[in-house]
Coordinates of C-alpha atoms in Angstrom, one line a residue:
Chain E
M1 CA -18.8 4.3 -31.6
E2 CA -19.9 1.1 -33.1
E3 CA -23.3 1.1 -32.0
G4 CA -23.9 -2.3 -33.4
K5 CA -21.2 -4.1 -31.4
L6 CA -22.3 -2.6 -28.5
I7 CA -26.0 -3.9 -29.4
E8 CA -24.6 -7.4 -29.9
N9 CA -23.2 -7.6 -26.7
G10 CA -26.8 -6.5 -24.4
G11 CA -27.0 -10.0 -23.5
M12 CA -26.0 -10.8 -19.7
P13 CA -23.5 -8.3 -18.1
K14 CA -20.1 -9.7 -17.1
F15 CA -19.7 -7.6 -14.2
D16 CA -23.4 -6.4 -12.1
I17 CA -23.0 -4.4 -9.1
T18 CA -26.4 -3.2 -7.2
D19 CA -26.5 -0.6 -4.7
L20 CA -22.9 -0.6 -3.7
N21 CA -21.8 1.4 -0.9
L22 CA -18.0 0.9 0.7
H23 CA -16.0 2.7 4.4
Y24 CA -12.6 3.2 5.0
G25 CA -13.3 2.7 9.0
T26 CA -15.9 6.1 9.1
F27 CA -15.0 7.2 5.5
H28 CA -17.3 6.7 2.7
A29 CA -15.5 6.4 0.4
L30 CA -18.1 3.8 -2.3
K31 CA -22.0 5.4 -2.4
G32 CA -24.5 3.3 -3.7
I33 CA -22.6 2.5 -7.2
N34 CA -25.1 1.1 -9.8
M35 CA -23.7 -0.6 -12.8
K36 CA -23.3 -3.0 -15.1
I37 CA -19.7 -4.3 -17.1
R38 CA -19.7 -6.2 -20.8
K39 CA -18.3 -8.6 -21.9
N40 CA -15.6 -8.7 -24.4
E41 CA -15.2 -4.6 -24.0
I42 CA -13.3 -2.1 -22.3
T43 CA -14.9 0.3 -19.4
A44 CA -12.2 2.9 -18.7
F45 CA -13.0 4.7 -14.9
I46 CA -12.3 8.4 -15.2
G47 CA -12.5 10.9 -12.1
P48 CA -9.6 12.8 -10.3
S49 CA -7.6 11.5 -6.7
G50 CA -9.6 10.3 -5.0
C51 CA -12.5 9.9 -6.3
G52 CA -13.0 5.7 -5.4
K53 CA -12.2 4.8 -8.9
S54 CA -9.3 2.5 -8.4
T55 CA -10.9 1.4 -4.5
F56 CA -14.5 0.5 -7.0
L57 CA -11.7 -0.6 -9.4
K58 CA -10.2 -3.3 -6.3
T59 CA -13.4 -4.3 -5.5
L60 CA -14.0 -6.2 -8.1
N61 CA -11.8 -9.5 -7.8
R62 CA -11.4 -8.3 -4.2
M63 CA -8.5 -6.7 -3.1
N64 CA -10.3 -3.9 -0.6
D65 CA -10.5 -7.7 1.2
L66 CA -6.4 -6.7 2.1
V67 CA -6.7 -3.7 3.7
D68 CA -7.6 -3.2 7.4
N69 CA -10.9 -1.8 8.1
V70 CA -12.7 -1.8 5.6
K71 CA -16.2 -2.8 5.4
I72 CA -18.6 -3.3 2.2
E73 CA -22.3 -3.4 1.5
G74 CA -24.1 -4.2 -1.3
G75 CA -24.2 -6.9 -4.5
V76 CA -21.0 -7.3 -7.1
K77 CA -21.9 -9.9 -9.9
L78 CA -20.0 -12.1 -11.8
D79 CA -21.9 -14.1 -14.7
G80 CA -24.4 -14.3 -12.2
K81 CA -23.3 -14.7 -9.2
D82 CA -22.1 -12.4 -6.7
I83 CA -18.4 -12.6 -5.6
F84 CA -18.4 -12.0 -1.9
K85 CA -21.0 -15.1 -0.4
E86 CA -20.9 -17.5 -3.5
M87 CA -16.6 -17.6 -4.1
D88 CA -14.3 -16.9 -2.6
A89 CA -11.4 -14.4 -2.9
I90 CA -8.8 -17.1 -4.6
T91 CA -11.3 -18.4 -7.1
L92 CA -12.7 -14.9 -7.9
R93 CA -8.8 -13.4 -8.5
H94 CA -8.2 -15.9 -10.8
R95 CA -11.1 -15.5 -12.9
V96 CA -10.2 -11.9 -12.4
G97 CA -7.1 -10.8 -12.6
M98 CA -4.9 -7.2 -12.5
V99 CA -1.9 -5.4 -14.2
F100 CA -1.2 -2.6 -11.6
Q101 CA -0.3 1.0 -11.3
Q102 CA 3.9 0.2 -11.1
P103 CA 4.5 -2.4 -12.9
N104 CA 5.9 -5.0 -10.5
P105 CA 7.6 -8.1 -11.8
F106 CA 8.5 -10.4 -9.2
P107 CA 12.7 -10.4 -8.1
K108 CA 12.9 -13.9 -10.3
S109 CA 13.4 -14.1 -13.7
V110 CA 11.0 -13.7 -16.6
Y111 CA 10.7 -17.1 -17.7
D112 CA 9.9 -17.5 -13.7
N113 CA 7.2 -15.0 -13.3
V114 CA 4.8 -15.5 -16.5
A115 CA 4.9 -19.3 -15.7
Y116 CA 4.0 -18.4 -10.9
G117 CA 0.4 -18.5 -12.3
P118 CA -0.2 -22.3 -14.4
R119 CA 2.3 -23.4 -11.6
I120 CA 0.2 -22.4 -8.3
F121 CA -2.9 -23.9 -10.3
G122 CA -0.2 -27.5 -10.2
I123 CA 0.5 -27.5 -13.9
H124 CA 4.3 -28.5 -13.4
R125 CA 5.1 -30.2 -17.1
K126 CA 8.1 -27.6 -18.8
A127 CA 6.7 -28.3 -22.7
E128 CA 3.7 -27.2 -20.9
L129 CA 4.8 -24.2 -19.1
D130 CA 6.9 -23.5 -22.1
E131 CA 4.2 -23.3 -23.8
I132 CA 2.1 -21.0 -21.3
V133 CA 5.1 -19.0 -20.8
E134 CA 5.4 -19.0 -25.7
R135 CA 1.7 -18.0 -25.9
S136 CA 1.2 -15.3 -22.4
L137 CA 4.6 -13.1 -23.5
R138 CA 3.3 -13.0 -27.1
Q139 CA 0.0 -12.1 -27.0
A140 CA 1.3 -9.6 -24.8
A141 CA 3.8 -8.3 -27.9
I142 CA 7.0 -8.1 -26.3
W143 CA 7.6 -12.7 -27.2
D144 CA 10.4 -10.9 -29.8
E145 CA 12.2 -8.4 -27.1
L146 CA 12.6 -11.3 -24.6
K147 CA 12.5 -15.5 -26.1
D148 CA 16.8 -14.3 -25.2
R149 CA 16.3 -13.6 -21.9
L150 CA 13.5 -15.7 -20.4
N151 CA 16.5 -16.7 -17.8
K152 CA 17.7 -12.9 -17.3
S153 CA 16.1 -11.6 -14.3
A154 CA 12.2 -9.9 -15.0
L155 CA 13.8 -6.3 -12.9
G156 CA 16.9 -5.7 -15.9
L157 CA 13.4 -4.8 -17.9
S158 CA 12.6 -1.4 -18.8
G159 CA 9.3 -0.1 -17.0
G160 CA 7.6 -0.4 -20.2
Q161 CA 9.1 -4.6 -20.7
Q162 CA 7.8 -4.7 -17.0
Q163 CA 4.6 -3.8 -17.4
R164 CA 4.4 -6.0 -20.9
L165 CA 5.5 -8.7 -18.6
C166 CA 2.7 -8.1 -16.3
M167 CA 0.0 -8.3 -18.9
A168 CA 1.7 -11.6 -19.5
R169 CA 2.1 -12.8 -16.0
T170 CA -1.9 -11.9 -16.4
L171 CA -2.8 -13.7 -19.4
A172 CA -0.9 -16.8 -18.6
V173 CA -3.4 -17.3 -15.8
E174 CA -6.1 -16.8 -18.1
P175 CA -9.1 -14.7 -16.1
E176 CA -12.0 -13.7 -17.9
V177 CA -12.1 -10.0 -16.8
I178 CA -8.6 -8.7 -17.0
L179 CA -9.0 -5.2 -14.3
M180 CA -5.8 -2.7 -15.0
D181 CA -5.2 0.3 -12.6
E182 CA -3.9 3.4 -14.3
P183 CA -1.0 1.1 -15.4
T184 CA -0.2 3.5 -17.5
S185 CA 0.6 6.3 -15.4
A186 CA 4.5 5.3 -14.7
L187 CA 5.4 4.1 -18.2
D188 CA 6.5 6.8 -20.7
P189 CA 4.5 7.5 -24.2
I190 CA 6.0 4.9 -26.8
S191 CA 5.2 1.9 -24.1
T192 CA 1.6 3.7 -22.5
S193 CA 0.9 3.0 -26.5
K194 CA 2.1 -0.2 -26.7
I195 CA -0.4 -0.8 -23.7
E196 CA -3.2 0.4 -25.2
D197 CA -3.1 -1.7 -28.4
L198 CA -1.9 -4.4 -26.8
A199 CA -5.8 -3.4 -24.1
M200 CA -7.3 -3.1 -27.9
E201 CA -6.4 -6.4 -28.8
L202 CA -7.1 -8.4 -26.0
K203 CA -11.1 -6.4 -25.7
E204 CA -11.7 -9.2 -28.0
K205 CA -11.2 -12.6 -25.5
Y206 CA -10.9 -10.4 -22.6
T207 CA -13.6 -8.4 -20.5
I208 CA -11.4 -5.1 -19.9
V209 CA -11.6 -2.7 -17.0
I210 CA -8.9 0.3 -16.8
V211 CA -9.0 3.0 -14.5
T212 CA -7.1 6.0 -15.7
H213 CA -6.5 9.4 -15.2
N214 CA -5.7 10.3 -18.5
M215 CA -8.7 11.4 -20.3
Q216 CA -7.3 10.8 -23.9
Q217 CA -6.7 7.3 -22.8
A218 CA -9.8 5.7 -22.0
A219 CA -11.1 8.2 -25.2
R220 CA -8.6 6.7 -28.0
I221 CA -9.2 3.1 -26.1
S222 CA -12.9 2.3 -24.7
D223 CA -16.0 1.4 -25.8
R224 CA -18.5 2.6 -22.0
T225 CA -16.3 5.5 -19.5
A226 CA -17.6 6.1 -15.5
F227 CA -16.9 9.1 -14.6
F228 CA -16.5 8.9 -10.8
L229 CA -16.2 12.5 -8.1
L230 CA -15.9 12.5 -3.9
G231 CA -16.9 8.7 -3.8
E232 CA -20.1 8.2 -6.1
M233 CA -20.7 7.6 -10.3
V234 CA -21.4 10.9 -11.7
E235 CA -22.7 9.3 -15.3
F236 CA -22.4 6.3 -17.1
N237 CA -22.7 5.9 -20.9
E238 CA -20.3 5.1 -24.1
T239 CA -17.4 6.4 -24.5
G240 CA -18.8 8.6 -27.7
K241 CA -21.8 9.9 -25.6
V242 CA -20.0 10.6 -22.4
F243 CA -16.8 13.1 -24.2
S244 CA -19.4 15.1 -26.7
M245 CA -22.2 15.5 -25.2
P246 CA -22.2 14.6 -21.3
K247 CA -25.4 14.5 -19.8
D248 CA -23.6 15.7 -16.0
K249 CA -22.5 19.4 -15.6
R250 CA -20.1 17.7 -13.4
T251 CA -18.5 15.5 -15.4
E252 CA -19.1 18.4 -18.5
D253 CA -16.7 20.6 -15.8
Y254 CA -14.1 17.6 -15.6
I255 CA -13.7 17.2 -19.2
S256 CA -13.4 20.3 -20.6
G257 CA -10.7 20.1 -17.5
R258 CA -11.9 23.1 -15.3
F259 CA -11.1 21.4 -11.9
G260 CA -9.7 17.4 -11.6
Chain T
M1 CA 32.0 37.4 0.9
D2 CA 33.9 37.1 2.8
T3 CA 31.7 37.3 6.2
G4 CA 32.8 36.9 9.5
K5 CA 29.8 34.8 10.5
E6 CA 30.3 32.9 6.7
K7 CA 33.6 32.1 8.3
S8 CA 33.1 30.5 11.6
M9 CA 30.0 28.9 9.8
F10 CA 32.4 26.9 8.0
A11 CA 34.9 25.9 11.0
R12 CA 32.3 24.1 12.5
E13 CA 32.1 22.8 9.9
Y14 CA 35.0 21.3 9.1
F15 CA 36.0 21.2 12.8
W16 CA 32.6 19.0 13.6
Q17 CA 33.0 16.8 10.3
G18 CA 36.8 16.1 11.0
L19 CA 36.1 15.2 15.0
M20 CA 33.6 11.6 12.9
T21 CA 36.2 11.2 10.8
L22 CA 38.9 10.9 13.4
C23 CA 36.3 9.6 15.2
G24 CA 35.7 6.3 12.0
L25 CA 39.0 6.6 12.2
F26 CA 39.6 5.4 15.1
V27 CA 37.8 1.7 14.6
I28 CA 39.4 0.7 12.8
V29 CA 42.0 1.3 12.9
L30 CA 41.7 -0.6 16.2
T31 CA 40.2 -3.2 14.8
I32 CA 43.2 -3.6 12.6
V33 CA 45.1 -3.2 15.8
I34 CA 43.9 -6.8 17.3
G35 CA 44.3 -8.3 14.7
A36 CA 47.7 -7.7 14.2
F37 CA 48.8 -7.7 17.4
L38 CA 46.5 -11.4 17.6
V39 CA 48.6 -12.9 14.5
Y40 CA 51.7 -11.8 16.7
K41 CA 51.0 -13.5 19.9
G42 CA 49.5 -16.6 18.2
S43 CA 51.8 -16.9 15.9
A44 CA 54.8 -17.3 18.9
T45 CA 53.1 -21.6 18.3
F46 CA 53.6 -22.1 15.2
T47 CA 57.2 -19.7 14.7
T48 CA 58.6 -20.0 18.5
F49 CA 57.6 -23.1 19.7
H50 CA 57.5 -24.9 16.7
H51 CA 54.6 -26.9 15.5
S52 CA 52.7 -26.8 11.9
L53 CA 49.8 -25.7 11.0
L54 CA 48.7 -28.9 10.9
E55 CA 49.4 -30.4 14.0
F56 CA 46.8 -27.1 15.7
L57 CA 44.6 -27.9 13.2
G58 CA 44.1 -32.4 12.7
S59 CA 45.3 -33.6 16.1
G60 CA 43.4 -33.7 18.9
D61 CA 46.3 -33.6 21.1
W62 CA 45.9 -31.5 23.5
T63 CA 49.5 -31.8 26.0
P64 CA 50.4 -28.2 25.6
Q65 CA 53.4 -26.8 28.1
D66 CA 53.2 -24.0 30.9
D67 CA 56.5 -23.2 30.3
A68 CA 58.8 -21.6 27.3
S69 CA 60.0 -24.6 27.0
G70 CA 57.4 -25.9 24.8
G71 CA 57.6 -30.3 23.9
G72 CA 53.8 -30.4 23.8
A73 CA 51.5 -31.1 21.6
V74 CA 48.9 -28.0 20.7
G75 CA 46.3 -29.7 18.6
A76 CA 43.0 -27.8 18.6
L77 CA 40.8 -30.3 17.1
I78 CA 38.6 -31.1 19.5
F79 CA 38.0 -27.8 20.7
I80 CA 37.7 -27.0 16.8
V81 CA 35.6 -30.1 16.1
G82 CA 33.2 -28.8 20.2
S83 CA 32.4 -25.5 18.5
L84 CA 30.9 -26.5 15.6
C85 CA 29.3 -28.7 17.2
T86 CA 27.3 -26.9 19.1
C87 CA 27.1 -24.5 17.1
G88 CA 25.4 -26.6 14.1
L89 CA 23.2 -28.5 16.2
A90 CA 22.1 -24.4 17.8
L91 CA 22.0 -23.4 14.1
L92 CA 19.5 -26.2 13.3
I93 CA 17.0 -26.1 16.0
S94 CA 17.5 -22.3 16.2
T95 CA 16.8 -21.7 12.0
P96 CA 13.4 -23.2 11.7
F97 CA 12.1 -21.3 15.2
S98 CA 13.4 -17.8 13.5
L99 CA 12.0 -18.3 10.4
G100 CA 8.4 -19.1 11.7
S101 CA 8.8 -16.0 14.2
A102 CA 9.7 -14.0 12.0
I103 CA 7.3 -14.6 9.1
F104 CA 4.3 -14.1 12.1
I105 CA 6.2 -11.2 13.4
T106 CA 6.3 -10.2 9.4
E107 CA 2.8 -11.7 7.9
I108 CA 0.8 -12.9 10.0
S109 CA 0.4 -11.5 12.3
P110 CA 2.1 -7.8 11.7
K111 CA 0.3 -5.8 14.3
F112 CA 0.6 -8.2 17.4
G113 CA 3.6 -9.1 16.0
E114 CA 5.0 -5.5 16.0
K115 CA 3.7 -4.2 19.6
F116 CA 4.6 -7.8 21.7
Y117 CA 5.6 -11.0 20.3
R118 CA 9.0 -8.2 18.7
P119 CA 9.9 -6.5 21.5
V120 CA 10.0 -9.9 23.6
V121 CA 11.9 -11.2 21.4
E122 CA 14.6 -8.0 21.1
I123 CA 14.3 -8.7 25.2
F124 CA 15.3 -12.0 24.6
A125 CA 18.9 -10.1 22.9
G126 CA 19.8 -7.9 26.5
I127 CA 19.4 -10.8 28.0
P128 CA 23.5 -12.1 29.5
S129 CA 24.8 -14.8 28.8
V130 CA 25.1 -15.7 32.6
V131 CA 21.6 -15.7 32.6
Y132 CA 21.5 -18.3 29.9
G133 CA 23.7 -20.4 31.3
W134 CA 22.9 -20.3 35.1
V135 CA 18.9 -21.7 34.1
G136 CA 20.6 -23.9 31.4
L137 CA 22.6 -25.5 34.0
T138 CA 19.9 -25.7 36.0
V139 CA 16.4 -26.2 34.7
L140 CA 18.6 -27.8 30.9
V141 CA 21.6 -30.2 32.6
P142 CA 19.2 -32.4 34.7
A143 CA 16.8 -32.7 32.4
I144 CA 18.5 -34.5 29.7
K145 CA 20.1 -36.1 32.6
N146 CA 16.3 -38.1 34.0
V147 CA 15.0 -37.9 30.0
F148 CA 17.4 -39.7 28.9
H149 CA 18.8 -42.0 31.8
R150 CA 22.7 -40.1 31.3
Q151 CA 24.5 -40.1 33.9
V152 CA 25.7 -36.5 33.4
G153 CA 23.5 -33.9 31.7
H154 CA 26.0 -32.1 30.8
S155 CA 26.5 -33.0 27.1
V156 CA 26.8 -31.2 23.7
L157 CA 23.1 -30.9 23.6
A158 CA 22.6 -29.3 26.0
A159 CA 25.2 -26.3 24.7
G160 CA 23.5 -26.2 21.2
L161 CA 19.9 -25.6 23.5
V162 CA 21.2 -22.2 25.0
L163 CA 22.9 -21.1 22.2
A164 CA 19.8 -21.6 20.0
V165 CA 17.9 -20.1 23.2
M166 CA 20.7 -16.8 22.3
I167 CA 20.5 -16.8 18.6
F168 CA 17.1 -17.0 18.2
P169 CA 16.7 -12.7 18.3
T170 CA 19.4 -12.6 15.9
I171 CA 17.9 -14.3 13.5
T172 CA 14.3 -13.4 13.8
S173 CA 14.5 -10.1 13.7
V174 CA 17.0 -10.1 11.1
S175 CA 14.8 -11.9 9.2
A176 CA 11.7 -10.1 10.1
D177 CA 14.0 -7.1 8.2
A178 CA 14.7 -9.4 5.2
L179 CA 11.0 -10.2 5.0
R180 CA 9.6 -7.0 5.4
S181 CA 11.4 -5.3 2.9
V182 CA 10.4 -7.3 0.3
G183 CA 7.7 -4.4 -2.0
K184 CA 4.3 -4.5 -1.0
E185 CA 3.9 -4.2 -4.7
T186 CA 5.3 -7.2 -4.9
R187 CA 2.9 -9.5 -3.0
M188 CA -0.1 -7.9 -4.2
A189 CA 0.8 -8.9 -7.5
A190 CA 1.2 -13.2 -5.5
Y191 CA -2.5 -11.6 -4.3
G192 CA -3.4 -10.4 -7.5
L193 CA -3.2 -13.9 -9.1
G194 CA -5.1 -15.5 -6.9
S195 CA -2.1 -16.4 -4.9
T196 CA -3.3 -18.3 -1.0
R197 CA -1.6 -16.4 1.4
W198 CA 0.6 -19.5 2.2
Q199 CA 2.0 -19.1 -1.6
T200 CA 2.8 -16.0 -1.8
I201 CA 5.0 -16.5 1.2
Y202 CA 6.8 -19.3 -0.1
R203 CA 7.0 -18.8 -3.6
I204 CA 7.4 -15.3 -3.8
V205 CA 7.8 -13.3 -0.1
I206 CA 10.9 -15.6 1.2
P207 CA 12.4 -16.7 -1.7
A208 CA 12.6 -12.7 -2.4
A209 CA 13.9 -11.6 1.2
G210 CA 16.5 -15.1 1.1
P211 CA 20.1 -13.6 1.2
G212 CA 18.9 -10.9 3.8
V213 CA 17.3 -14.5 5.9
I214 CA 20.8 -16.2 5.0
T215 CA 23.0 -13.3 6.4
G216 CA 20.5 -13.7 9.3
I217 CA 21.4 -17.3 9.6
I218 CA 25.4 -16.4 9.5
M219 CA 25.1 -13.6 12.0
G220 CA 23.5 -15.7 14.5
L221 CA 25.7 -18.1 14.0
A222 CA 28.1 -16.1 15.0
R223 CA 27.6 -14.8 18.0
A224 CA 26.9 -18.7 18.8
F225 CA 30.4 -19.3 18.5
G226 CA 32.0 -16.3 19.6
E227 CA 29.2 -17.4 23.1
A228 CA 31.6 -18.9 25.9
L229 CA 30.5 -18.3 28.9
A230 CA 26.9 -20.4 29.1
V231 CA 28.9 -22.9 26.8
A232 CA 31.7 -23.0 29.5
M233 CA 28.4 -23.6 32.0
V234 CA 26.8 -26.9 30.6
I235 CA 29.1 -28.5 27.6
G236 CA 30.2 -30.2 30.9
Q237 CA 34.1 -29.3 30.2
T238 CA 36.3 -32.7 29.3
T239 CA 38.5 -32.2 27.0
A240 CA 37.6 -35.1 24.5
L241 CA 36.7 -35.5 21.4
P242 CA 32.4 -35.5 21.2
T243 CA 31.2 -38.9 19.7
S244 CA 27.4 -38.2 20.6
I245 CA 25.4 -35.7 20.8
F246 CA 25.6 -36.8 24.4
S247 CA 29.4 -36.4 25.1
T248 CA 30.8 -33.8 27.2
T249 CA 34.0 -31.3 25.4
K250 CA 35.0 -28.1 25.4
T251 CA 34.6 -25.7 22.4
L252 CA 37.5 -22.8 21.3
T253 CA 35.6 -20.3 23.8
T254 CA 36.0 -22.8 26.2
E255 CA 38.4 -23.4 26.5
V256 CA 40.4 -19.8 26.3
A257 CA 38.3 -18.4 28.7
A258 CA 39.3 -21.5 31.4
Q259 CA 42.3 -21.5 30.9
M260 CA 43.8 -17.9 29.9
G261 CA 43.8 -16.7 33.2
N262 CA 46.5 -19.7 34.9
A263 CA 48.7 -19.8 31.7
M264 CA 52.2 -18.5 32.3
E265 CA 52.8 -15.1 29.7
G266 CA 55.2 -16.6 26.8
G267 CA 55.1 -20.2 27.9
E268 CA 54.0 -23.2 24.9
L269 CA 49.9 -22.7 26.4
K270 CA 49.6 -19.3 26.2
S271 CA 51.0 -19.1 22.7
A272 CA 48.5 -21.8 21.7
L273 CA 45.0 -19.7 23.5
W274 CA 46.4 -17.0 21.5
T275 CA 46.1 -19.0 18.0
M276 CA 42.8 -20.8 19.1
A277 CA 41.6 -16.5 19.7
L278 CA 43.4 -15.7 16.8
L279 CA 41.7 -18.7 15.1
L280 CA 38.1 -17.4 15.9
F281 CA 39.0 -13.7 14.7
L282 CA 39.7 -15.9 12.0
I283 CA 35.7 -17.4 11.4
S284 CA 33.8 -14.7 13.0
L285 CA 36.3 -12.2 9.5
L286 CA 35.4 -15.0 7.3
F287 CA 31.5 -14.7 9.4
I288 CA 30.7 -11.3 7.8
F289 CA 33.4 -11.5 4.7
L290 CA 30.5 -13.6 3.7
I291 CA 27.7 -12.1 4.6
H292 CA 28.7 -9.4 2.5
M293 CA 28.8 -12.2 0.0
V294 CA 25.2 -12.7 0.4
S295 CA 23.4 -8.9 0.9
A296 CA 25.3 -8.2 -2.5
K297 CA 23.0 -10.3 -4.7
Q298 CA 20.5 -9.1 -3.2
P299 CA 17.4 -8.7 -5.5
E300 CA 16.7 -5.0 -6.8
C301 CA 12.9 -4.5 -6.1
S302 CA 10.5 -3.2 -8.9
V303 CA 10.1 0.9 -7.2
R304 CA 12.4 3.2 -6.3
S305 CA 12.1 3.3 -3.3
E306 CA 12.5 -0.1 -2.5
K307 CA 15.5 0.5 -3.8
K308 CA 16.7 3.2 -1.6
M309 CA 14.5 1.2 1.2
L310 CA 17.2 -2.6 0.8
A311 CA 20.0 0.3 0.3
K312 CA 18.9 1.5 4.3
G313 CA 18.3 -1.7 5.8
A314 CA 22.3 -3.2 3.9
T315 CA 23.8 -0.1 6.0
R316 CA 22.0 -0.4 9.2
E317 CA 22.5 -4.3 9.1
K318 CA 26.1 -3.6 8.5
E319 CA 27.2 -1.5 11.1
R320 CA 25.0 -4.0 13.4
I321 CA 27.8 -6.4 12.2
A322 CA 30.8 -3.9 13.0
E323 CA 29.2 -3.5 16.4
E324 CA 29.1 -7.4 17.3
K325 CA 32.5 -7.2 15.4
I326 CA 33.5 -5.4 18.5
D327 CA 31.6 -7.3 21.3
A328 CA 33.0 -9.9 20.3
M329 CA 36.7 -9.4 19.6
G330 CA 35.5 -7.1 22.9
G331 CA 34.2 -10.1 24.3
K332 CA 37.6 -12.4 23.6
A333 CA 41.1 -9.8 24.3

């Protein structure tokens, strides 16, 4: 897949993860993960349920901090800076946004949903907010559908619209990285393909990491794929290679549908 | 397929269904009967003794005759104002503390809050009002007298403080339920955008729980309005309009409770008291109506299971209101 581009981006990785171990109480959920995630690429995490891929994703913007009894060892560097030691979680989450599995708009209007992020950074001028809201909704390809109902409750939208609104809400704070935790698992095929198209467009400006249960999805949109099993990262390579000639027997078994 | 076994199974089904329906109907009928009885008794002031509604609600002249000939004045303004002042004050004092506690229980320290703080708050609700009143009389009244250099410590302030303590658990636990029903997904969305905990609480969680919190406040207000005994012990019981928070006065409930035993059956005083009881009944109906209005505005949550949870919460609230209503009426009748 797009060999030239991968080489072009071969500079400093966006995320540099070294020897990452994570424990939930006594459960060893992530075992010695080493990985470099590159800029302006879509990196997909695949693997069966409970393999640690979502846990790993949530480590990247420290959402795991909110869970009790989590112990994390090892280093995660964002642009060379350790996210645990040299950054606070709030700043980190400004830079590394997240889209969740279930669409989770706030029980507010469409406008207030998108304007929430800018507002907590202290942007209150109406004109500026208007501009951010329009730009973000356009980026999320949902402006035309929603421009006439900005003041309506976001909870009245369809699931697919809600998820794209959540993308717009994340884009409004202009993060550098967008983490997506199975963003399409609750959506119908048409909404799914819209989200996928969106992810492909957004990688021009952002770095995207997506967890997916759907292997076709990983194959369709990602540049690189990591396969996780029982807390270990079994294989990480260019997506084309992972799916056409996996190096590890376990990866091959999984993608050929022998388990999972 | 009409075997005997099946028949008996359905017979039992119908029996229990019938019994439960009957119990439910009984409660409804009881409420309506009490309402009708109050209207019947309370209207005598206007029909038999020919007073106007305006006089009853708008005049502070309270000299009803304790016999059937009538001719006195039945202005209940003093009691209405007394009730409004004490309850308003109680609400002003109690709401910030209750909301703070609810946030503490649900957001700041859920473990300690659930295991220790919440049970303690619920014990508050179970303390009989005579105990609140007595403690108020022994501690609060002398304290107010000394701190503010008053001749007497009995006052609207004392009543407001006692009521504030009494309604604190109601507002706290209803608000805490409302805050807790805000979905985890919603909180995660806020944190994911880089919100601090406080930003998440006051920009997302509190607005989302708003209707529930307001329901709690109205329920607290209803409880304060219906309280007679504790208020009577600390308010000083003088028939005069309050001029400051240090004034002594009376409320609707304290006057009814104080006079009902002495008043002659069929006399003007008795009728006026019944009218006040009717007014209390109407006020509690108004509160319940308000609660329904507010909970109808309850925002839906993004996830279906959340909707179900909310629906359950609303039913629980309604049940609680119904219980309170019966309690309140039991106290008055």
